[in-house]
mmCIF file of C-alpha atoms and ligand atoms in Angstrom:
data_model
loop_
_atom_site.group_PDB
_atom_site.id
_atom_site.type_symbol
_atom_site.label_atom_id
_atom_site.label_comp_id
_atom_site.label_asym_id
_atom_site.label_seq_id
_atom_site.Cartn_x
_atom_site.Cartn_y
_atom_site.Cartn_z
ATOM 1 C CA UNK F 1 -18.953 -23.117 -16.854
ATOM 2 C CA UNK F 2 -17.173 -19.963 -16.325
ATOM 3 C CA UNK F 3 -16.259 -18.112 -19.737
ATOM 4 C CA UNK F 4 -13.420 -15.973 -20.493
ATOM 5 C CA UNK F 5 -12.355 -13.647 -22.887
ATOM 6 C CA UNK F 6 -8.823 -12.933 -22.842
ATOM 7 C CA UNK F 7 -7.418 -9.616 -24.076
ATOM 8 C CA UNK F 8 -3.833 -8.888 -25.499
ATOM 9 C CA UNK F 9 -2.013 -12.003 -26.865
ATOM 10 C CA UNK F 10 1.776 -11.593 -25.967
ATOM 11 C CA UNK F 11 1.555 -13.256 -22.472
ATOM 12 C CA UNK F 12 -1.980 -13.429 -22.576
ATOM 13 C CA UNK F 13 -1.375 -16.257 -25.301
ATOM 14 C CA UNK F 14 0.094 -18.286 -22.200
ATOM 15 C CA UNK F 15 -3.126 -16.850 -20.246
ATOM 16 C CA UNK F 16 -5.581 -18.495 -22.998
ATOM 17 C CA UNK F 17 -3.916 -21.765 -22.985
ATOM 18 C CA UNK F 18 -3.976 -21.754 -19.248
ATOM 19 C CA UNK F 19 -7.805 -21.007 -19.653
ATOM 20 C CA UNK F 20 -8.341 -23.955 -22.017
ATOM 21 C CA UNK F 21 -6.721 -26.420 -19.674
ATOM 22 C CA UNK F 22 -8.548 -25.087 -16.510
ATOM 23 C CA UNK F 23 -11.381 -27.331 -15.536
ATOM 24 C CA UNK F 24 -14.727 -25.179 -15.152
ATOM 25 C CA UNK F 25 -12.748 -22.679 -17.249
ATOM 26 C CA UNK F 26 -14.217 -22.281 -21.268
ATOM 27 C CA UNK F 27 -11.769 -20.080 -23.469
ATOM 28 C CA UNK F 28 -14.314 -18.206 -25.349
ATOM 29 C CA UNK F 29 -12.769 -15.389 -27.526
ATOM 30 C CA UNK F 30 -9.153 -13.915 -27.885
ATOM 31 C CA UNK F 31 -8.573 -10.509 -28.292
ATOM 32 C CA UNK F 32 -5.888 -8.211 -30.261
ATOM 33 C CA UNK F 33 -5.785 -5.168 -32.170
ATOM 34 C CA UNK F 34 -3.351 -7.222 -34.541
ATOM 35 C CA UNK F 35 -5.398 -9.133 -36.432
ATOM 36 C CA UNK F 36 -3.456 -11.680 -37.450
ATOM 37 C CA UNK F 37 -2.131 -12.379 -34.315
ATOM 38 C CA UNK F 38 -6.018 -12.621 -32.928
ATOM 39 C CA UNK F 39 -6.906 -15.453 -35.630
ATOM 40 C CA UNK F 40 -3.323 -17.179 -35.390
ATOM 41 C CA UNK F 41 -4.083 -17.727 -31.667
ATOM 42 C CA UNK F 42 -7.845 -18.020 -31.810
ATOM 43 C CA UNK F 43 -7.315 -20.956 -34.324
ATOM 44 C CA UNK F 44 -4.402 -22.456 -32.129
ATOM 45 C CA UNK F 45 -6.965 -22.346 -29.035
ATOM 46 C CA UNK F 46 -10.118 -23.769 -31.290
ATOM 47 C CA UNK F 47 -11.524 -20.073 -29.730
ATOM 48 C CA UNK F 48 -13.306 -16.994 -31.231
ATOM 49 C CA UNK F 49 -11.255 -14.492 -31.960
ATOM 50 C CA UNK F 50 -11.556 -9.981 -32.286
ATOM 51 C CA UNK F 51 -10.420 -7.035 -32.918
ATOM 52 C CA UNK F 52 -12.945 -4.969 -31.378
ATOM 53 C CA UNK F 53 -13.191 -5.124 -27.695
ATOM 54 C CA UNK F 54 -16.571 -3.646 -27.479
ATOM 55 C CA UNK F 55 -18.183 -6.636 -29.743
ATOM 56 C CA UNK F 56 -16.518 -9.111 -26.686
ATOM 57 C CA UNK F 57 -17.859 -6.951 -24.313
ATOM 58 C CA UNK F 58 -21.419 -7.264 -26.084
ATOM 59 C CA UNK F 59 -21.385 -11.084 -25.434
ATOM 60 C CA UNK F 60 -23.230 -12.965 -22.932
ATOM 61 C CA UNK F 61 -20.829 -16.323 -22.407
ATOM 62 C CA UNK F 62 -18.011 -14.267 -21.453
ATOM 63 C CA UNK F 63 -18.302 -13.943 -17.336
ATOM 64 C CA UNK F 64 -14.351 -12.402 -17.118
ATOM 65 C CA UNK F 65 -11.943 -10.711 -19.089
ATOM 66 C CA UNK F 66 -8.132 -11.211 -18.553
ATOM 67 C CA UNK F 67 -6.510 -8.271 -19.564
ATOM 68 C CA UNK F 68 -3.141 -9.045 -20.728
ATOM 69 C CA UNK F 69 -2.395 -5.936 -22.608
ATOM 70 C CA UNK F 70 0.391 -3.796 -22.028
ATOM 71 C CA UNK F 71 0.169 -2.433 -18.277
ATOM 72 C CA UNK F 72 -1.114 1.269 -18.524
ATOM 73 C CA UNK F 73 -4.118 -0.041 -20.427
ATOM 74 C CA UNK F 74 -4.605 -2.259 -17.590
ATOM 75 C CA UNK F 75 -7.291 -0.395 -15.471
ATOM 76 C CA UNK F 76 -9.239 1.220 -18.078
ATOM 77 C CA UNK F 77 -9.964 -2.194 -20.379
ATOM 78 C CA UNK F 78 -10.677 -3.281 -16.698
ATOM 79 C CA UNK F 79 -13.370 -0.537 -16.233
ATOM 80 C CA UNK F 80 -14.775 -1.050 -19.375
ATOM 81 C CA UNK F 81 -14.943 -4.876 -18.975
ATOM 82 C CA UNK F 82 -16.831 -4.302 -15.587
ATOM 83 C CA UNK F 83 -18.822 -1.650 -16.985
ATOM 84 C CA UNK F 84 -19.991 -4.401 -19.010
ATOM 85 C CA UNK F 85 -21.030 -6.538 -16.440
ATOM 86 C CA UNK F 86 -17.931 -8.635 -16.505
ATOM 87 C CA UNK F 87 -15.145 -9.875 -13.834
ATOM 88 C CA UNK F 88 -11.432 -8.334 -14.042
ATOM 89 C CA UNK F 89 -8.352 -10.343 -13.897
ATOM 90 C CA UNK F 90 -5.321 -8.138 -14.805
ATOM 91 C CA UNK F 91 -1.514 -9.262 -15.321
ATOM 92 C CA UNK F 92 0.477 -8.222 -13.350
ATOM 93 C CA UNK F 93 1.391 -5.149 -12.527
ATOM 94 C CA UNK F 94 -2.035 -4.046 -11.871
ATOM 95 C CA UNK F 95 -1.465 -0.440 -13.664
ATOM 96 C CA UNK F 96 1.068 2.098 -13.780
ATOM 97 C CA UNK F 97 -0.151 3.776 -10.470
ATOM 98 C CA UNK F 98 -2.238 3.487 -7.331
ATOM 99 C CA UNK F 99 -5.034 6.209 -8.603
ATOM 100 C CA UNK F 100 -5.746 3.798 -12.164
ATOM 101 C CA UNK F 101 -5.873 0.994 -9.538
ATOM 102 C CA UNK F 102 -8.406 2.874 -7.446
ATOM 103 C CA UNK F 103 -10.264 3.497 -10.214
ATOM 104 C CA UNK F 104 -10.701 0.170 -11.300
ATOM 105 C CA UNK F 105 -11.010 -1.084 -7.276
ATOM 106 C CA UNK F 106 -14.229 1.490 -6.922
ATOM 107 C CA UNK F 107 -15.754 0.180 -10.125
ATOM 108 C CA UNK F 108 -15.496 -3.408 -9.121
ATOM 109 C CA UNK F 109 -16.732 -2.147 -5.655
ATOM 110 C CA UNK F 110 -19.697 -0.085 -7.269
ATOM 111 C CA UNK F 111 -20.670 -3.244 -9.494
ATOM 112 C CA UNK F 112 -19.982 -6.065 -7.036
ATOM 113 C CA UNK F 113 -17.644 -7.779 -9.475
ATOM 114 C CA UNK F 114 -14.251 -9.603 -8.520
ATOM 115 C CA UNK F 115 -11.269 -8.090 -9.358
ATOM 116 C CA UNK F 116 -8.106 -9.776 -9.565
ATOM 117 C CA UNK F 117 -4.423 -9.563 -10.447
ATOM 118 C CA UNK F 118 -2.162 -12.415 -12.009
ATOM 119 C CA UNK F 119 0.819 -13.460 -10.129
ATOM 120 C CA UNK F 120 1.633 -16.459 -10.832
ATOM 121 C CA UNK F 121 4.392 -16.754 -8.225
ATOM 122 C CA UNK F 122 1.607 -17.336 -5.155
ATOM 123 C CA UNK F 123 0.375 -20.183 -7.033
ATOM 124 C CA UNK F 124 3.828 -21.797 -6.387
ATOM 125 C CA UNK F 125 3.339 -24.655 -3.871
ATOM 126 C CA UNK F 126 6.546 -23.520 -1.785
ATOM 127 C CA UNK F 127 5.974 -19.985 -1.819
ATOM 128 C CA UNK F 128 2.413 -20.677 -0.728
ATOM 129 C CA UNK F 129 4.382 -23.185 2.146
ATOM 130 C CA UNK F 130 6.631 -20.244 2.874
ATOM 131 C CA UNK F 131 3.923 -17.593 3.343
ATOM 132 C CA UNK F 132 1.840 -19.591 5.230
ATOM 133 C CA UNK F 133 4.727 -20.318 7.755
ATOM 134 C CA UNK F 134 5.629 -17.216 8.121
ATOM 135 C CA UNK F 135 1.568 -15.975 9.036
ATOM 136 C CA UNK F 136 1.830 -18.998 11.587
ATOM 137 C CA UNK F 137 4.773 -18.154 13.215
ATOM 138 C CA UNK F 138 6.183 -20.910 12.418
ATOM 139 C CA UNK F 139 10.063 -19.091 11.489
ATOM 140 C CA UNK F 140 9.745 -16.861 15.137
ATOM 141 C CA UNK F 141 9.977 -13.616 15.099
ATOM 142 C CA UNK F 142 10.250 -12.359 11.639
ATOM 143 C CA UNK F 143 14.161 -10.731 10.978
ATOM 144 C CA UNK F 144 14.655 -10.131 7.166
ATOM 145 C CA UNK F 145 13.154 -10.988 4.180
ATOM 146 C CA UNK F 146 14.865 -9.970 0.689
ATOM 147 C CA UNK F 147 14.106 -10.368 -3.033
ATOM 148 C CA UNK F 148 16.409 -10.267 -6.107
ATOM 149 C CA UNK F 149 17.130 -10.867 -9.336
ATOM 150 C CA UNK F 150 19.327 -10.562 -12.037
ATOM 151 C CA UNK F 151 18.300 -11.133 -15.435
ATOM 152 C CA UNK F 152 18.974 -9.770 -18.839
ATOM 153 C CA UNK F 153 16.497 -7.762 -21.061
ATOM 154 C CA UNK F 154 17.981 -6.472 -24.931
ATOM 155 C CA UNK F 155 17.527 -2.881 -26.169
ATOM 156 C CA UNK F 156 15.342 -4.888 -28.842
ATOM 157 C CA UNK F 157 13.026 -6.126 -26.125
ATOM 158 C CA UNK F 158 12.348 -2.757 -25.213
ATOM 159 C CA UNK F 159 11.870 -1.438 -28.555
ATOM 160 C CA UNK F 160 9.194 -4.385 -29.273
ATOM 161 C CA UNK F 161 5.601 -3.252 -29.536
ATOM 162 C CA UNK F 162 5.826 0.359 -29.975
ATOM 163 C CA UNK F 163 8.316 0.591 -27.396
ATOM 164 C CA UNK F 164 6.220 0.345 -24.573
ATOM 165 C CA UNK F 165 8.434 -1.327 -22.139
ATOM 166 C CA UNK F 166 10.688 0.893 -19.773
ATOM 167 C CA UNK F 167 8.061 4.053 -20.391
ATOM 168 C CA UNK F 168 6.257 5.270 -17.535
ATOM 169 C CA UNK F 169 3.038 5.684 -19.052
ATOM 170 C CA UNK F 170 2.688 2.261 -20.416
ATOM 171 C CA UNK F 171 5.063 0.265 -18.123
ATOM 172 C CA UNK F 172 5.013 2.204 -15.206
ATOM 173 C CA UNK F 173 8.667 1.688 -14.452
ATOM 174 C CA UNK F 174 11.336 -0.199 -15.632
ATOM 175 C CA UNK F 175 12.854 -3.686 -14.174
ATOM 176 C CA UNK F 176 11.510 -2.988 -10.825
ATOM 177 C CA UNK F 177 8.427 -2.661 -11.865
ATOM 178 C CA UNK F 178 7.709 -5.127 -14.889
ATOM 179 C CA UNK F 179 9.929 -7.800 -13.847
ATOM 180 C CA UNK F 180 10.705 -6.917 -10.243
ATOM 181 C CA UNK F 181 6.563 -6.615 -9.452
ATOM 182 C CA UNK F 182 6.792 -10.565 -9.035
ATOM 183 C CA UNK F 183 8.909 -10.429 -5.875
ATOM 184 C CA UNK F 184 7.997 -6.699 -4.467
ATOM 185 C CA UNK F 185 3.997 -8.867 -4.506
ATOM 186 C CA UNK F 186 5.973 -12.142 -3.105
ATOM 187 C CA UNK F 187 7.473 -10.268 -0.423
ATOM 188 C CA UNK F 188 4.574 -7.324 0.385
ATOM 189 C CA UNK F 189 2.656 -11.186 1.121
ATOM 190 C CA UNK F 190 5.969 -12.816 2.953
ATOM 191 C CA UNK F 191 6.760 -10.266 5.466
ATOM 192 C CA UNK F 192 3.489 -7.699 5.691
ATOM 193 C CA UNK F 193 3.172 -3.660 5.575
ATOM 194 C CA UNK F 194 6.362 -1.208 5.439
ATOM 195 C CA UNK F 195 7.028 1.293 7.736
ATOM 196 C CA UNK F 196 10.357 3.484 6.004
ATOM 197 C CA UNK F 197 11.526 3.089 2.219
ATOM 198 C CA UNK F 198 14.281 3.830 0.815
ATOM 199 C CA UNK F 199 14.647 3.309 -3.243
ATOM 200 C CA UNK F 200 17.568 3.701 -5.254
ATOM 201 C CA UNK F 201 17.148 3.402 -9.362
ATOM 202 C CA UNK F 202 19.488 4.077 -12.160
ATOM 203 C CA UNK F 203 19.804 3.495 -15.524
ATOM 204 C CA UNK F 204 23.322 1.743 -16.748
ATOM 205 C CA UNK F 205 22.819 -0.511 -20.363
ATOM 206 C CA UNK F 206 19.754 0.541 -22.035
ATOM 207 C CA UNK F 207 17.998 3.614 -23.877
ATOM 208 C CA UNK F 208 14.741 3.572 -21.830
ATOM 209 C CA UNK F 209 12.796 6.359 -19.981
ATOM 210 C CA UNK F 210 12.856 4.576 -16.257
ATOM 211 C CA UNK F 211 15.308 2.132 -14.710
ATOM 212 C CA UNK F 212 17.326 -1.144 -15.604
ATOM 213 C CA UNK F 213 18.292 -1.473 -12.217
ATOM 214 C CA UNK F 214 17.076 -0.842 -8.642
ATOM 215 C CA UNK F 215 17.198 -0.802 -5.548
ATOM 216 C CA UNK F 216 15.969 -0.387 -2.079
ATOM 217 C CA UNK F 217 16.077 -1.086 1.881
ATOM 218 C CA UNK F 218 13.170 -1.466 3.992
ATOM 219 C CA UNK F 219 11.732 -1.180 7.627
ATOM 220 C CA UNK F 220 8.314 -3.133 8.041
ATOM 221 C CA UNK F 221 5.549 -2.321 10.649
ATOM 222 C CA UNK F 222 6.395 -5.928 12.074
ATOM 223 C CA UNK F 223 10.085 -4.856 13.285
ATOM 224 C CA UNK F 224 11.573 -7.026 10.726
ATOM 225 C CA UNK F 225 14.072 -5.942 7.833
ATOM 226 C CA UNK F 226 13.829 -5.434 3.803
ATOM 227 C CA UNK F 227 15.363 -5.501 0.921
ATOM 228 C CA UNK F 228 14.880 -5.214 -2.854
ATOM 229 C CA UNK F 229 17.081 -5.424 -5.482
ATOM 230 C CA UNK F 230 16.587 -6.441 -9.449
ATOM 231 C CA UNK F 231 18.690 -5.654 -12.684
ATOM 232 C CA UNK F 232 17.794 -6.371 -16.475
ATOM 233 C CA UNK F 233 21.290 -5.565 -16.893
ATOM 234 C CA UNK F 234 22.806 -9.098 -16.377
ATOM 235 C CA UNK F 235 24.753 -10.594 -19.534
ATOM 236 C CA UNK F 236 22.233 -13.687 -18.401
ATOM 237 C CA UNK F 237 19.478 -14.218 -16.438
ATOM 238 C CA UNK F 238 20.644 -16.327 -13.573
ATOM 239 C CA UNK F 239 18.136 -15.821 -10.523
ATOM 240 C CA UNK F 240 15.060 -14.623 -9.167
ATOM 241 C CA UNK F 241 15.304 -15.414 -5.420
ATOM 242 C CA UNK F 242 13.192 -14.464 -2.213
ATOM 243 C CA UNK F 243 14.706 -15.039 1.035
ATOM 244 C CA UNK F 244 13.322 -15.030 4.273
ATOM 245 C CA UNK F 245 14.295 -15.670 7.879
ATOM 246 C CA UNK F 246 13.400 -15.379 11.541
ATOM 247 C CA UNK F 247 14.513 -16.055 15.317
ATOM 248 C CA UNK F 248 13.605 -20.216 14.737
ATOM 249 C CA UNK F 249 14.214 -20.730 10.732
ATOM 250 C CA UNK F 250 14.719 -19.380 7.226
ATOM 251 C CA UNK F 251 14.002 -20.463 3.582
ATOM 252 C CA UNK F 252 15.639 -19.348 0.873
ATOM 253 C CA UNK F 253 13.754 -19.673 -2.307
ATOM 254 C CA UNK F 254 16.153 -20.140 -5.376
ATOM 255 C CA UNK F 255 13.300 -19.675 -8.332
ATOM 256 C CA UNK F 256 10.312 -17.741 -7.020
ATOM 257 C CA UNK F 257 8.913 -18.845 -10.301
ATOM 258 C CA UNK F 258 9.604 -22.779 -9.903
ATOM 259 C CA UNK F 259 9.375 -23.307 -6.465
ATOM 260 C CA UNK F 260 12.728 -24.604 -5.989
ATOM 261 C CA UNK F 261 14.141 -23.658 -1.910
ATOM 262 C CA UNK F 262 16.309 -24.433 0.874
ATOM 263 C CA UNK F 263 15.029 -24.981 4.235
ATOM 264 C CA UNK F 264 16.937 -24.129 7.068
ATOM 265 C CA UNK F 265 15.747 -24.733 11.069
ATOM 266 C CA UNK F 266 15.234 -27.320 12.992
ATOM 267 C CA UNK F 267 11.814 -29.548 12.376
ATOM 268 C CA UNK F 268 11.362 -26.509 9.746
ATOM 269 C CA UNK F 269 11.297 -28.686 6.568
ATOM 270 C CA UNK F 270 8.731 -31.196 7.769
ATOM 271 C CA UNK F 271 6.260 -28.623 9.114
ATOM 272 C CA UNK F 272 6.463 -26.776 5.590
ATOM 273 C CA UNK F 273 5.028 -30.269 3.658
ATOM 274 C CA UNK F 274 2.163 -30.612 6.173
ATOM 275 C CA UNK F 275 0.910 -27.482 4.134
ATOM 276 C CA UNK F 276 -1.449 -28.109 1.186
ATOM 277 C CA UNK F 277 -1.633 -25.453 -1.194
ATOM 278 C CA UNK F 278 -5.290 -25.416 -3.328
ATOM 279 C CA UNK F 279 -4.451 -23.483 -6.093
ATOM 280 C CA UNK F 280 -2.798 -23.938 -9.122
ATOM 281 C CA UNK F 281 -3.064 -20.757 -10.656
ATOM 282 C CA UNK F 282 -5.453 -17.157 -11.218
ATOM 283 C CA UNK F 283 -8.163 -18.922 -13.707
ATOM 284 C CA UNK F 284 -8.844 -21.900 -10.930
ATOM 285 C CA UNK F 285 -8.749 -19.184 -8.396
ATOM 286 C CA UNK F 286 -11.133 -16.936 -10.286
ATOM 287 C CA UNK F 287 -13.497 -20.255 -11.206
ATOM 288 C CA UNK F 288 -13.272 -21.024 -7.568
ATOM 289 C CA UNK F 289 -13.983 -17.263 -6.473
ATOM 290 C CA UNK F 290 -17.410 -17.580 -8.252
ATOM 291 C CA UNK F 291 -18.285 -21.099 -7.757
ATOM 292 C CA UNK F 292 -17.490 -21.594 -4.163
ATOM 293 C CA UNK F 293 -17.483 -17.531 -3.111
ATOM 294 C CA UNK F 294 -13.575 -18.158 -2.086
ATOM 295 C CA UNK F 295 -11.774 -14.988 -1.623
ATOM 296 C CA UNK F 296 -9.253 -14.352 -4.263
ATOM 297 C CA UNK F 297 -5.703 -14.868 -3.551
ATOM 298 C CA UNK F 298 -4.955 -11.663 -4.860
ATOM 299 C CA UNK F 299 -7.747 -8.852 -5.116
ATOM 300 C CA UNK F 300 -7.473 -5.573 -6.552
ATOM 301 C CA UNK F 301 -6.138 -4.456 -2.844
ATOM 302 C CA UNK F 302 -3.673 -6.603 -2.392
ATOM 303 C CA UNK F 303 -2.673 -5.926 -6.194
ATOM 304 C CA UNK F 304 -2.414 -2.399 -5.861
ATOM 305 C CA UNK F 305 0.394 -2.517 -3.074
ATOM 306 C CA UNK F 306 2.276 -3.904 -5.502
ATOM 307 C CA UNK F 307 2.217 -0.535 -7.576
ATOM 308 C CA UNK F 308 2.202 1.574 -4.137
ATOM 309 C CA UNK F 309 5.210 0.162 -2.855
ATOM 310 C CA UNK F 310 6.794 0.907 -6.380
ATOM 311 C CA UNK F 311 5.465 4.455 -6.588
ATOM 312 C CA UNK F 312 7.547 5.063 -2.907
ATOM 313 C CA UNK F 313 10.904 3.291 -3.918
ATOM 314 C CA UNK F 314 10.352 5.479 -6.859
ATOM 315 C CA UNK F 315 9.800 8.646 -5.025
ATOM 316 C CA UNK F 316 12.352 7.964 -2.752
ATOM 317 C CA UNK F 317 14.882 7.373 -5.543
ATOM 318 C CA UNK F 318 13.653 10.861 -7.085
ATOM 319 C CA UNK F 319 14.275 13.063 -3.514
ATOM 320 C CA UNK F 320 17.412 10.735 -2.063
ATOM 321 C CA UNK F 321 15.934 10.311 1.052
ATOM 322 C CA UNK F 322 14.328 7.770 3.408
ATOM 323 C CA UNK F 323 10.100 7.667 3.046
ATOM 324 C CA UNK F 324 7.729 7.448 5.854
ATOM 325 C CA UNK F 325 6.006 4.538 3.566
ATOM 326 C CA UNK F 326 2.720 6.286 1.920
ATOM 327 C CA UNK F 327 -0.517 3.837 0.425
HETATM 328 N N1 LIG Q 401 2.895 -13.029 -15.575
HETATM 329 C C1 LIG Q 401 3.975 -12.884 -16.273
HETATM 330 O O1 LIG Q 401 4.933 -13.573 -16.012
HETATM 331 C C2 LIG Q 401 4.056 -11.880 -17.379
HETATM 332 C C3 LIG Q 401 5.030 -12.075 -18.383
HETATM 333 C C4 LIG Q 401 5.105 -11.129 -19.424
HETATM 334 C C5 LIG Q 401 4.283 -10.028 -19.433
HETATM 335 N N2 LIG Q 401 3.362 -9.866 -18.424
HETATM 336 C C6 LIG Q 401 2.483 -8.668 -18.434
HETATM 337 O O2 LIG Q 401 1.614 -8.768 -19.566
HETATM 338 C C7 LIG Q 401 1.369 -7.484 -20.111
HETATM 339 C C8 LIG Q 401 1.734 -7.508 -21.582
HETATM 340 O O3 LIG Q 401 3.100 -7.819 -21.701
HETATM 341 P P1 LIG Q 401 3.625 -8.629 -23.007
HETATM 342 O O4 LIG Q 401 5.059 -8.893 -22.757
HETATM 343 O O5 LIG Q 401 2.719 -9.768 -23.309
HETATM 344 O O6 LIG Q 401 3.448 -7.476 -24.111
HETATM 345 P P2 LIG Q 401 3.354 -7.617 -25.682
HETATM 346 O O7 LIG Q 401 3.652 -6.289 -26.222
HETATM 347 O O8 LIG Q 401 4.155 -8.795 -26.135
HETATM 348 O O9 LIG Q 401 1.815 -7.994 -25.939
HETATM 349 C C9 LIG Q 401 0.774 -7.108 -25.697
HETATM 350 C C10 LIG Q 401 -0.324 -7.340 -26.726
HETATM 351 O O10 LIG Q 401 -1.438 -6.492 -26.397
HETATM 352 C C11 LIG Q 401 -2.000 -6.029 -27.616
HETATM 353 N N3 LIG Q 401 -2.758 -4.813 -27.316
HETATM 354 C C12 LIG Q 401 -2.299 -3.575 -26.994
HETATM 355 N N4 LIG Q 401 -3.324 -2.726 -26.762
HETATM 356 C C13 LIG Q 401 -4.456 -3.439 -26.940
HETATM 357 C C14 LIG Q 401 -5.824 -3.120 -26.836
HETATM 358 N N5 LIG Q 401 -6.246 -1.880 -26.503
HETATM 359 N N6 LIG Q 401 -6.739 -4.102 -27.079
HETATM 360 C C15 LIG Q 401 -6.351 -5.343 -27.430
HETATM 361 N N7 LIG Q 401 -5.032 -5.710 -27.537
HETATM 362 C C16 LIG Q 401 -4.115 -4.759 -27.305
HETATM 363 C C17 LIG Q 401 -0.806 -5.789 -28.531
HETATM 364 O O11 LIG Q 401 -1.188 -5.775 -29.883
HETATM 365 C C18 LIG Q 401 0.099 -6.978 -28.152
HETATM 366 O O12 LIG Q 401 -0.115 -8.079 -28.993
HETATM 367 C C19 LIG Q 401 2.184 -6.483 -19.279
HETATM 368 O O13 LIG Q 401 1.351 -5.899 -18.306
HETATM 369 C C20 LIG Q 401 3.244 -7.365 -18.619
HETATM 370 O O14 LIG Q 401 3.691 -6.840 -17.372
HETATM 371 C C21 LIG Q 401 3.222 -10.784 -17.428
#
């Protein structure tokens, strides 16, 4: 039985039930620095709960800790955690920048502990259809693939919690980055490595630090096409869509976060239900990881380009021009 310790009980309450109904997977303690939230939760999941991160860290049943805090803490609870002894899986994004996710790569490294970011998106049985297609060549040659969303965020949602969100230091970005890290991850793993950014950001409804919408247009090493673009701006929040297509096919994902697509191509549809996806989500992956010594579906590498593709759209943004892309 693999235990957990979860840490930070906004999302990560969703994390600890997720943990409880995982087979292989025992919920051992919750974590906050609000104490009442800690026992509310800890009592809801029949689990421990703390305050004190170093007491968790102390115990021997807990094999990982899911750090669900807010996402510039991400990295260092990670290094502690590992410092520890213990596996990493952090929400998504993985940190605020590429040198806190080095940080916390090189510590797993120097250990030989997993570490592992949360995006729950790959999980998805038709993204996982899509992606695989695409690495078989099963579209043709790859032409354009392109995320976006529009959804709406309240100046109240970014006042919540000490006003974390929309700060660089905590959230490391703004729509692109909290929300938008979903599909930059969904299509860094659709269409491979770029080769040119260019990012656009602005901010147009809200009282934050970074941006509430954003933009950007890609080249990839593969010849194909890019392009990103999300907004918490919306007066609702009616999609978050990933759409890709090549010389034979094309899918166009409605809901990267249900699954739900359209197939177009001949014989396209069929092929994409031959493919069995084995995961439902980052605690059977992790459980599986040290069971069965599967490879994560997303290690601290592939997390971190992610934040790397973010810090270039970013850059880009700041000097108006086009990037030579930089990891
Ligand atoms: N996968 C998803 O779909 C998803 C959804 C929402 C948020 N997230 C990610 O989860 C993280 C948290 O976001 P949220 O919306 O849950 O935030 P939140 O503010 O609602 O919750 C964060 C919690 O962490 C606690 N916390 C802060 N510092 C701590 C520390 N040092 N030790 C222990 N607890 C601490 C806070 O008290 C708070 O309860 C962010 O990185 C965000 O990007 C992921």
């Amino acid at each position: 039985m693999t235990g957990f310790a979860v840490v930070g009980l906004g999302m990560g309450r969703n994390r600890a039930k997720q943990v409880l109904e995982t087979a292989g997977a025992e919920l051992r303690v919750v974590v906050d620095l609000n104490e009442e939230l800690a026992r509310e939760v800890g009592e809801e999941m029949g689990s421990a709960y703390s305050t004190d991160l170093n007491e968790v860290l102390g115990r021997g049943d807990v094999d990982v800790v899911m750090v669900m805090t807010p996402s510039g803490l991400h990295a260092k609870i990670g290094v502690e955690a590992i410092k520890a002894g213990k596996h990493v899986i952090t929400t998504k994004p993985m940190d605020v920048s590429t040198k806190a996710c080095d940080e916390l790569i090189d510590a797993a490294d120097a250990a030989g502990v997993l570490v592992g970011v949360d995006y729950q998106s790959r999980y998805v049985d038709n993204n996982f259809r899509v992606a695989e297609a695409l690495k078989q060549g099963l579209m043709g040659k790859p032409i354009l693939g392109e995320v976006r969303f529009k959804w709406f965020r309240s100046q109240e949602y970014f006042e919540h919690g000490n006003g974390w969100r929309g700060t660089w230091a905590m959230d490391g970005g703004g729509s692109l980055a909290n929300q938008g890290s979903h599909l930059i991850d969904l299509l860094l793993w659709f269409m491979g490595v770029p080769k040119t950014v260019y990012g656009e950001t602005g901010i147009m409804n809200h009282e934050i630090e970074t941006e509430d919408i954003g933009q950007a247009i890609l080249n990839f090493t593969s010849g194909a096409k890019g392009g990103i673009l999300g907004t918490t701006t919306f007066p609702e929040s009616p999609y978050f869509s990933a759409e890709v297509h090549g010389s034979e096919g094309g899918v166009l994902v409605d809901s990267v976060l249900s699954g739900e697509i359209r197939v177009f191509g001949d014989g396209l549809e069929e092929k994409l239900q031959t493919i069995e996806n084995p995961l439902a989500n980052v605690v059977e992956d992790v459980v599986s990881a040290l069971d069965r010594g599967t490879k994560l579906r997303v290690d601290g590498r592939e997390g971190r380009r992610t934040v790397a593709l973010l810090e270039n759209i970013y850059r880009s943004s700041r000097e108006g021009k086009v990037l030579d892309y930089s990891d």
